[in-house]
PDB file of C-alpha atoms in Angstrom:
ATOM      1  CA  MET D   1      34.657  37.883  32.201  1.00 56.00           C
ATOM      2  CA  LYS D   2      30.976  36.933  32.014  1.00 62.00           C
ATOM      3  CA  THR D   3      30.043  40.483  31.038  1.00 68.00           C
ATOM      4  CA  GLU D   4      32.669  40.495  28.273  1.00 73.00           C
ATOM      5  CA  ARG D   5      31.503  37.100  27.016  1.00 77.00           C
ATOM      6  CA  ARG D   6      27.864  38.259  26.987  1.00 80.00           C
ATOM      7  CA  THR D   7      28.821  41.413  25.086  1.00 81.00           C
ATOM      8  CA  GLU D   8      30.806  39.353  22.589  1.00 83.00           C
ATOM      9  CA  MET D   9      27.842  37.006  22.031  1.00 85.00           C
ATOM     10  CA  ILE D  10      25.522  39.971  21.454  1.00 86.00           C
ATOM     11  CA  TRP D  11      27.886  41.433  18.869  1.00 89.00           C
ATOM     12  CA  HIS D  12      28.176  38.058  17.142  1.00 88.00           C
ATOM     13  CA  ALA D  13      24.375  37.798  17.009  1.00 88.00           C
ATOM     14  CA  VAL D  14      24.124  41.304  15.542  1.00 90.00           C
ATOM     15  CA  LEU D  15      26.782  40.525  12.926  1.00 91.00           C
ATOM     16  CA  ILE D  16      25.058  37.259  11.983  1.00 91.00           C
ATOM     17  CA  LEU D  17      21.785  39.155  11.542  1.00 92.00           C
ATOM     18  CA  ILE D  18      23.499  41.762   9.345  1.00 93.00           C
ATOM     19  CA  VAL D  19      25.091  39.025   7.220  1.00 92.00           C
ATOM     20  CA  PHE D  20      21.724  37.299   6.843  1.00 90.00           C
ATOM     21  CA  LEU D  21      20.000  40.533   5.793  1.00 90.00           C
ATOM     22  CA  SER D  22      22.800  41.210   3.298  1.00 90.00           C
ATOM     23  CA  LEU D  23      22.682  37.730   1.754  1.00 89.00           C
ATOM     24  CA  TYR D  24      18.889  37.322   1.698  1.00 88.00           C
ATOM     25  CA  PRO D  25      18.371  39.342  -1.541  1.00 85.00           C
ATOM     26  CA  ILE D  26      20.967  37.146  -3.269  1.00 87.00           C
ATOM     27  CA  PHE D  27      19.282  33.934  -2.106  1.00 87.00           C
ATOM     28  CA  PHE D  28      15.882  35.350  -3.084  1.00 85.00           C
ATOM     29  CA  ALA D  29      17.081  36.249  -6.591  1.00 84.00           C
ATOM     30  CA  LEU D  30      18.714  32.833  -7.047  1.00 85.00           C
ATOM     31  CA  SER D  31      15.567  31.070  -5.837  1.00 86.00           C
ATOM     32  CA  THR D  32      13.304  33.134  -8.101  1.00 83.00           C
ATOM     33  CA  SER D  33      15.438  32.283 -11.121  1.00 82.00           C
ATOM     34  CA  PHE D  34      14.484  28.608 -10.677  1.00 84.00           C
ATOM     35  CA  LYS D  35      10.729  29.288 -10.336  1.00 82.00           C
ATOM     36  CA  THR D  36       7.983  29.462 -12.906  1.00 80.00           C
ATOM     37  CA  LEU D  37       6.490  32.894 -13.643  1.00 76.00           C
ATOM     38  CA  ASN D  38       3.280  32.058 -11.778  1.00 78.00           C
ATOM     39  CA  GLU D  39       5.153  30.891  -8.693  1.00 77.00           C
ATOM     40  CA  ALA D  40       7.450  33.924  -8.764  1.00 76.00           C
ATOM     41  CA  PHE D  41       4.404  36.214  -8.460  1.00 74.00           C
ATOM     42  CA  ASN D  42       2.456  34.148  -5.955  1.00 75.00           C
ATOM     43  CA  SER D  43       5.049  32.606  -3.648  1.00 69.00           C
ATOM     44  CA  SER D  44       7.630  34.210  -1.374  1.00 70.00           C
ATOM     45  CA  SER D  45       9.237  30.917  -0.357  1.00 74.00           C
ATOM     46  CA  LEU D  46      12.963  30.565  -0.947  1.00 75.00           C
ATOM     47  CA  ILE D  47      12.509  26.960  -2.017  1.00 78.00           C
ATOM     48  CA  PRO D  48      10.865  26.595  -5.461  1.00 81.00           C
ATOM     49  CA  LYS D  49       7.926  24.202  -5.581  1.00 80.00           C
ATOM     50  CA  GLU D  50       8.465  23.559  -9.292  1.00 79.00           C
ATOM     51  CA  PHE D  51      12.223  23.613  -9.867  1.00 81.00           C
ATOM     52  CA  THR D  52      13.005  24.653 -13.451  1.00 81.00           C
ATOM     53  CA  THR D  53      15.999  25.968 -15.389  1.00 82.00           C
ATOM     54  CA  ALA D  54      13.875  27.334 -18.236  1.00 80.00           C
ATOM     55  CA  ALA D  55      14.706  30.921 -17.299  1.00 80.00           C
ATOM     56  CA  TYR D  56      18.423  30.357 -17.905  1.00 81.00           C
ATOM     57  CA  ALA D  57      17.746  28.764 -21.281  1.00 81.00           C
ATOM     58  CA  ASN D  58      15.526  31.702 -22.268  1.00 80.00           C
ATOM     59  CA  VAL D  59      18.175  34.215 -21.215  1.00 78.00           C
ATOM     60  CA  LEU D  60      20.769  32.566 -23.457  1.00 79.00           C
ATOM     61  CA  GLN D  61      18.285  32.567 -26.347  1.00 80.00           C
ATOM     62  CA  LYS D  62      17.032  36.147 -26.029  1.00 78.00           C
ATOM     63  CA  ILE D  63      20.300  38.015 -25.530  1.00 80.00           C
ATOM     64  CA  PRO D  64      23.941  37.324 -26.497  1.00 83.00           C
ATOM     65  CA  PHE D  65      24.760  36.827 -22.834  1.00 81.00           C
ATOM     66  CA  VAL D  66      28.336  35.636 -23.279  1.00 84.00           C
ATOM     67  CA  LYS D  67      29.072  38.523 -25.664  1.00 88.00           C
ATOM     68  CA  ILE D  68      27.667  41.288 -23.448  1.00 88.00           C
ATOM     69  CA  THR D  69      29.415  39.788 -20.417  1.00 88.00           C
ATOM     70  CA  ALA D  70      32.708  39.861 -22.304  1.00 91.00           C
ATOM     71  CA  ASN D  71      31.986  43.456 -23.424  1.00 90.00           C
ATOM     72  CA  THR D  72      31.369  44.476 -19.826  1.00 92.00           C
ATOM     73  CA  PHE D  73      34.574  42.937 -18.496  1.00 94.00           C
ATOM     74  CA  ILE D  74      36.650  44.305 -21.389  1.00 93.00           C
ATOM     75  CA  ILE D  75      35.361  47.858 -20.953  1.00 94.00           C
ATOM     76  CA  ALA D  76      35.610  47.709 -17.145  1.00 94.00           C
ATOM     77  CA  SER D  77      39.195  46.419 -17.387  1.00 95.00           C
ATOM     78  CA  ILE D  78      40.254  49.049 -19.939  1.00 94.00           C
ATOM     79  CA  VAL D  79      38.689  51.894 -17.967  1.00 95.00           C
ATOM     80  CA  THR D  80      40.171  50.666 -14.683  1.00 96.00           C
ATOM     81  CA  ALA D  81      43.665  50.332 -16.189  1.00 96.00           C
ATOM     82  CA  PHE D  82      43.636  53.809 -17.751  1.00 96.00           C
ATOM     83  CA  LYS D  83      42.105  55.433 -14.664  1.00 95.00           C
ATOM     84  CA  LEU D  84      44.844  53.849 -12.580  1.00 95.00           C
ATOM     85  CA  ILE D  85      47.630  54.985 -14.924  1.00 95.00           C
ATOM     86  CA  THR D  86      46.367  58.558 -15.302  1.00 95.00           C
ATOM     87  CA  GLY D  87      45.464  58.762 -11.608  1.00 94.00           C
ATOM     88  CA  VAL D  88      48.847  57.544 -10.388  1.00 95.00           C
ATOM     89  CA  LEU D  89      50.851  59.797 -12.710  1.00 94.00           C
ATOM     90  CA  ALA D  90      48.757  62.887 -11.963  1.00 94.00           C
ATOM     91  CA  ALA D  91      48.780  62.282  -8.202  1.00 94.00           C
ATOM     92  CA  TYR D  92      52.552  61.722  -8.237  1.00 93.00           C
ATOM     93  CA  SER D  93      53.121  64.989 -10.084  1.00 93.00           C
ATOM     94  CA  PHE D  94      50.921  66.929  -7.664  1.00 93.00           C
ATOM     95  CA  VAL D  95      52.824  65.564  -4.660  1.00 91.00           C
ATOM     96  CA  PHE D  96      56.456  65.250  -5.766  1.00 90.00           C
ATOM     97  CA  PHE D  97      56.854  67.848  -8.558  1.00 89.00           C
ATOM     98  CA  GLU D  98      57.127  71.597  -8.124  1.00 87.00           C
ATOM     99  CA  TYR D  99      55.841  73.854 -10.894  1.00 87.00           C
ATOM    100  CA  LYS D 100      53.889  77.066 -11.310  1.00 90.00           C
ATOM    101  CA  GLY D 101      50.148  76.840 -10.893  1.00 89.00           C
ATOM    102  CA  LYS D 102      50.227  73.363  -9.360  1.00 90.00           C
ATOM    103  CA  ASN D 103      47.794  74.159  -6.550  1.00 90.00           C
ATOM    104  CA  PHE D 104      45.480  76.060  -8.886  1.00 93.00           C
ATOM    105  CA  MET D 105      45.444  73.166 -11.369  1.00 93.00           C
ATOM    106  CA  TYR D 106      44.690  70.744  -8.551  1.00 93.00           C
ATOM    107  CA  PHE D 107      41.860  72.973  -7.325  1.00 93.00           C
ATOM    108  CA  ILE D 108      40.315  73.083 -10.823  1.00 94.00           C
ATOM    109  CA  LEU D 109      40.691  69.319 -11.166  1.00 91.00           C
ATOM    110  CA  VAL D 110      39.016  68.577  -7.840  1.00 91.00           C
ATOM    111  CA  SER D 111      36.253  71.066  -8.659  1.00 93.00           C
ATOM    112  CA  THR D 112      35.244  68.942 -11.639  1.00 92.00           C
ATOM    113  CA  ILE D 113      34.087  66.255  -9.191  1.00 91.00           C
ATOM    114  CA  PHE D 114      31.038  68.418  -8.461  1.00 91.00           C
ATOM    115  CA  ILE D 115      30.000  68.700 -12.112  1.00 90.00           C
ATOM    116  CA  PRO D 116      26.995  66.377 -12.662  1.00 89.00           C
ATOM    117  CA  PHE D 117      27.203  63.726 -15.363  1.00 87.00           C
ATOM    118  CA  THR D 118      24.141  65.230 -17.056  1.00 86.00           C
ATOM    119  CA  VAL D 119      26.155  68.390 -17.816  1.00 90.00           C
ATOM    120  CA  THR D 120      28.929  66.564 -19.690  1.00 90.00           C
ATOM    121  CA  MET D 121      26.744  63.831 -21.175  1.00 91.00           C
ATOM    122  CA  ILE D 122      25.616  65.694 -24.320  1.00 90.00           C
ATOM    123  CA  PRO D 123      29.040  67.222 -25.192  1.00 91.00           C
ATOM    124  CA  ASN D 124      30.643  63.789 -24.771  1.00 92.00           C
ATOM    125  CA  PHE D 125      27.960  62.195 -26.923  1.00 92.00           C
ATOM    126  CA  ILE D 126      28.484  64.760 -29.712  1.00 93.00           C
ATOM    127  CA  THR D 127      32.273  64.287 -29.558  1.00 93.00           C
ATOM    128  CA  ILE D 128      32.065  60.497 -29.659  1.00 93.00           C
ATOM    129  CA  SER D 129      29.636  60.666 -32.596  1.00 92.00           C
ATOM    130  CA  LYS D 130      31.871  63.042 -34.572  1.00 93.00           C
ATOM    131  CA  ILE D 131      34.966  60.852 -34.217  1.00 92.00           C
ATOM    132  CA  GLY D 132      33.052  57.778 -35.409  1.00 90.00           C
ATOM    133  CA  LEU D 133      32.907  55.786 -32.177  1.00 89.00           C
ATOM    134  CA  ARG D 134      29.116  55.704 -31.932  1.00 90.00           C
ATOM    135  CA  ASP D 135      27.860  52.153 -31.320  1.00 88.00           C
ATOM    136  CA  ASN D 136      31.387  51.078 -30.446  1.00 88.00           C
ATOM    137  CA  ILE D 137      32.592  49.761 -27.096  1.00 86.00           C
ATOM    138  CA  LEU D 138      35.620  52.075 -27.357  1.00 89.00           C
ATOM    139  CA  GLY D 139      33.191  54.992 -27.426  1.00 91.00           C
ATOM    140  CA  VAL D 140      31.833  53.772 -24.091  1.00 91.00           C
ATOM    141  CA  ALA D 141      35.305  53.641 -22.553  1.00 91.00           C
ATOM    142  CA  LEU D 142      36.927  56.792 -23.997  1.00 91.00           C
ATOM    143  CA  PRO D 143      35.291  59.511 -21.820  1.00 91.00           C
ATOM    144  CA  GLN D 144      35.990  57.482 -18.666  1.00 91.00           C
ATOM    145  CA  LEU D 145      39.761  57.038 -18.994  1.00 92.00           C
ATOM    146  CA  ALA D 146      40.576  59.604 -16.278  1.00 91.00           C
ATOM    147  CA  ASP D 147      38.916  60.220 -12.940  1.00 91.00           C
ATOM    148  CA  ALA D 148      39.298  63.307 -10.747  1.00 93.00           C
ATOM    149  CA  THR D 149      38.064  61.428  -7.676  1.00 93.00           C
ATOM    150  CA  GLY D 150      40.754  58.801  -8.147  1.00 93.00           C
ATOM    151  CA  ILE D 151      43.449  61.445  -8.557  1.00 94.00           C
ATOM    152  CA  PHE D 152      42.252  63.073  -5.333  1.00 94.00           C
ATOM    153  CA  LEU D 153      42.304  59.749  -3.470  1.00 94.00           C
ATOM    154  CA  LEU D 154      45.788  58.813  -4.695  1.00 94.00           C
ATOM    155  CA  ARG D 155      47.186  62.283  -4.058  1.00 94.00           C
ATOM    156  CA  GLN D 156      46.052  62.038  -0.445  1.00 93.00           C
ATOM    157  CA  ALA D 157      47.715  58.625  -0.169  1.00 94.00           C
ATOM    158  CA  PHE D 158      50.987  59.764  -1.763  1.00 93.00           C
ATOM    159  CA  GLY D 159      50.987  62.804   0.494  1.00 90.00           C
ATOM    160  CA  GLN D 160      51.297  60.513   3.540  1.00 91.00           C
ATOM    161  CA  ILE D 161      54.577  58.993   2.304  1.00 89.00           C
ATOM    162  CA  PRO D 162      57.503  60.120   4.505  1.00 88.00           C
ATOM    163  CA  ALA D 163      59.621  62.680   2.686  1.00 84.00           C
ATOM    164  CA  ALA D 164      62.757  61.094   4.160  1.00 86.00           C
ATOM    165  CA  ALA D 165      62.124  57.845   2.258  1.00 86.00           C
ATOM    166  CA  VAL D 166      61.834  59.686  -1.054  1.00 86.00           C
ATOM    167  CA  GLU D 167      64.864  61.893  -0.334  1.00 85.00           C
ATOM    168  CA  ALA D 168      66.970  58.848   0.556  1.00 87.00           C
ATOM    169  CA  ALA D 169      66.007  57.154  -2.699  1.00 86.00           C
ATOM    170  CA  ARG D 170      66.808  60.289  -4.694  1.00 85.00           C
ATOM    171  CA  MET D 171      70.232  60.557  -3.001  1.00 85.00           C
ATOM    172  CA  ASP D 172      70.940  56.967  -4.072  1.00 84.00           C
ATOM    173  CA  GLY D 173      70.298  57.971  -7.669  1.00 85.00           C
ATOM    174  CA  ALA D 174      66.739  56.730  -8.031  1.00 84.00           C
ATOM    175  CA  GLY D 175      64.680  58.385 -10.756  1.00 87.00           C
ATOM    176  CA  HIS D 176      61.039  59.328 -10.545  1.00 85.00           C
ATOM    177  CA  PHE D 177      59.868  56.043 -12.048  1.00 89.00           C
ATOM    178  CA  THR D 178      61.896  54.080  -9.475  1.00 90.00           C
ATOM    179  CA  VAL D 179      60.486  56.168  -6.635  1.00 89.00           C
ATOM    180  CA  LEU D 180      56.979  55.695  -7.972  1.00 88.00           C
ATOM    181  CA  TRP D 181      57.265  51.949  -8.551  1.00 91.00           C
ATOM    182  CA  HIS D 182      59.300  50.915  -5.505  1.00 88.00           C
ATOM    183  CA  ILE D 183      58.253  53.453  -2.860  1.00 89.00           C
ATOM    184  CA  ALA D 184      55.062  55.370  -3.645  1.00 90.00           C
ATOM    185  CA  LEU D 185      52.903  52.540  -5.004  1.00 92.00           C
ATOM    186  CA  PRO D 186      53.821  49.931  -2.345  1.00 91.00           C
ATOM    187  CA  MET D 187      53.177  52.431   0.471  1.00 92.00           C
ATOM    188  CA  ALA D 188      49.874  53.510  -1.064  1.00 92.00           C
ATOM    189  CA  ARG D 189      48.741  49.959  -1.939  1.00 93.00           C
ATOM    190  CA  PRO D 190      45.462  50.063   0.092  1.00 93.00           C
ATOM    191  CA  SER D 191      44.350  53.267  -1.639  1.00 93.00           C
ATOM    192  CA  VAL D 192      45.399  51.951  -5.053  1.00 95.00           C
ATOM    193  CA  VAL D 193      43.452  48.711  -4.600  1.00 95.00           C
ATOM    194  CA  THR D 194      40.422  50.632  -3.298  1.00 94.00           C
ATOM    195  CA  PHE D 195      40.509  52.944  -6.312  1.00 95.00           C
ATOM    196  CA  MET D 196      40.801  50.005  -8.715  1.00 95.00           C
ATOM    197  CA  LEU D 197      37.797  48.267  -7.156  1.00 95.00           C
ATOM    198  CA  LEU D 198      35.685  51.433  -7.226  1.00 94.00           C
ATOM    199  CA  ALA D 199      36.626  52.110 -10.851  1.00 95.00           C
ATOM    200  CA  PHE D 200      35.891  48.548 -11.979  1.00 95.00           C
ATOM    201  CA  ILE D 201      32.574  48.245 -10.125  1.00 94.00           C
ATOM    202  CA  GLY D 202      31.451  51.703 -11.244  1.00 93.00           C
ATOM    203  CA  THR D 203      32.122  50.887 -14.895  1.00 93.00           C
ATOM    204  CA  TYR D 204      30.616  47.408 -14.579  1.00 92.00           C
ATOM    205  CA  ASN D 205      27.361  48.834 -13.195  1.00 90.00           C
ATOM    206  CA  SER D 206      27.123  51.831 -15.529  1.00 90.00           C
ATOM    207  CA  TYR D 207      23.963  52.072 -17.596  1.00 88.00           C
ATOM    208  CA  MET D 208      23.132  55.588 -18.825  1.00 89.00           C
ATOM    209  CA  TRP D 209      26.287  56.293 -20.860  1.00 91.00           C
ATOM    210  CA  PRO D 210      26.524  52.837 -22.516  1.00 91.00           C
ATOM    211  CA  SER D 211      22.836  53.112 -23.447  1.00 88.00           C
ATOM    212  CA  LEU D 212      23.483  56.427 -25.220  1.00 89.00           C
ATOM    213  CA  ILE D 213      26.454  55.125 -27.198  1.00 91.00           C
ATOM    214  CA  THR D 214      25.530  51.555 -28.134  1.00 88.00           C
ATOM    215  CA  ASP D 215      22.449  50.394 -30.061  1.00 83.00           C
ATOM    216  CA  THR D 216      23.078  46.831 -31.170  1.00 84.00           C
ATOM    217  CA  PRO D 217      22.583  44.056 -28.576  1.00 80.00           C
ATOM    218  CA  GLU D 218      25.974  42.515 -29.422  1.00 82.00           C
ATOM    219  CA  LYS D 219      27.721  45.697 -28.258  1.00 84.00           C
ATOM    220  CA  SER D 220      25.669  46.195 -25.098  1.00 85.00           C
ATOM    221  CA  LEU D 221      26.715  45.745 -21.489  1.00 87.00           C
ATOM    222  CA  ILE D 222      25.148  43.504 -18.862  1.00 85.00           C
ATOM    223  CA  SER D 223      23.204  46.402 -17.331  1.00 84.00           C
ATOM    224  CA  GLN D 224      21.486  47.077 -20.673  1.00 83.00           C
ATOM    225  CA  GLY D 225      20.644  43.412 -21.161  1.00 78.00           C
ATOM    226  CA  LEU D 226      19.054  43.242 -17.705  1.00 77.00           C
ATOM    227  CA  ARG D 227      16.972  46.344 -18.357  1.00 76.00           C
ATOM    228  CA  ARG D 228      15.523  44.787 -21.513  1.00 72.00           C
ATOM    229  CA  PHE D 229      14.158  41.932 -19.413  1.00 68.00           C
ATOM    230  CA  LEU D 230      12.982  44.248 -16.649  1.00 66.00           C
ATOM    231  CA  TYR D 231      10.752  46.374 -18.875  1.00 64.00           C
ATOM    232  CA  GLU D 232       9.720  43.721 -21.355  1.00 59.00           C
ATOM    233  CA  GLY D 233       5.929  43.571 -21.239  1.00 54.00           C
ATOM    234  CA  GLY D 234       5.469  46.484 -18.822  1.00 53.00           C
ATOM    235  CA  ALA D 235       5.399  46.561 -15.025  1.00 50.00           C
ATOM    236  CA  TYR D 236       2.808  43.774 -14.768  1.00 50.00           C
ATOM    237  CA  GLY D 237       4.335  41.597 -17.463  1.00 59.00           C
ATOM    238  CA  THR D 238       7.935  41.540 -16.234  1.00 69.00           C
ATOM    239  CA  GLN D 239       9.427  38.079 -16.494  1.00 74.00           C
ATOM    240  CA  TRP D 240      10.984  38.045 -13.042  1.00 75.00           C
ATOM    241  CA  PRO D 241      12.569  34.585 -13.335  1.00 77.00           C
ATOM    242  CA  LEU D 242      14.348  35.802 -16.485  1.00 75.00           C
ATOM    243  CA  VAL D 243      15.492  38.998 -14.775  1.00 78.00           C
ATOM    244  CA  MET D 244      16.856  37.064 -11.799  1.00 80.00           C
ATOM    245  CA  ALA D 245      18.511  34.440 -13.999  1.00 77.00           C
ATOM    246  CA  ALA D 246      20.209  37.104 -16.121  1.00 73.00           C
ATOM    247  CA  GLY D 247      21.291  38.966 -12.989  1.00 68.00           C
TER     248      GLY D 247
END
């Protein structure tokens, strides 16, 4: 019993240390946002000596913070919703439908995961420009409405559903939509939620593609607004309190 208790205490100590190391950057950023520029460069203390909210006021003055935050959440929500819809329907067809070339189509689809973004970036940019969605938040979202990785993840989840459950539903007269909504999705809920979180966070943090498509600050995303602060004035002139406040 003593050995088990000692082991448990050691694990708790390790977990507390990991939590502290994970949260320290957040506390440091929050603390820096309330410091003056001089103190941010010359003090590593978490407690500001001169507490000021000037950085937050400057952020709201220099960039349309509310607007770019709304843009980010709108685009992330649209992309997540469409990725989920296309991913679920494609994965369902690959698992529960039988048609010629299904395995070959799935192989080609999964193979696209290994194509770097830099390869498709220019063709996508040209396409978006030609259809008039340049400098438009819809142009940011359009090329991201389907995701091969998500289809792969959901197909693996749907493949674990017992065939007997689907066959029983079909014998009771259930259609494909009923099977999908009442059997497949509930049984694959962990994978669906995981995919939604990955899609939303990935879109929320994206920088390269939104920077290519949008020019005006009012149509930017949060990542672009933060970068403007980060490189304003060069490496030695970065307004770190502003960067931390905006972040």
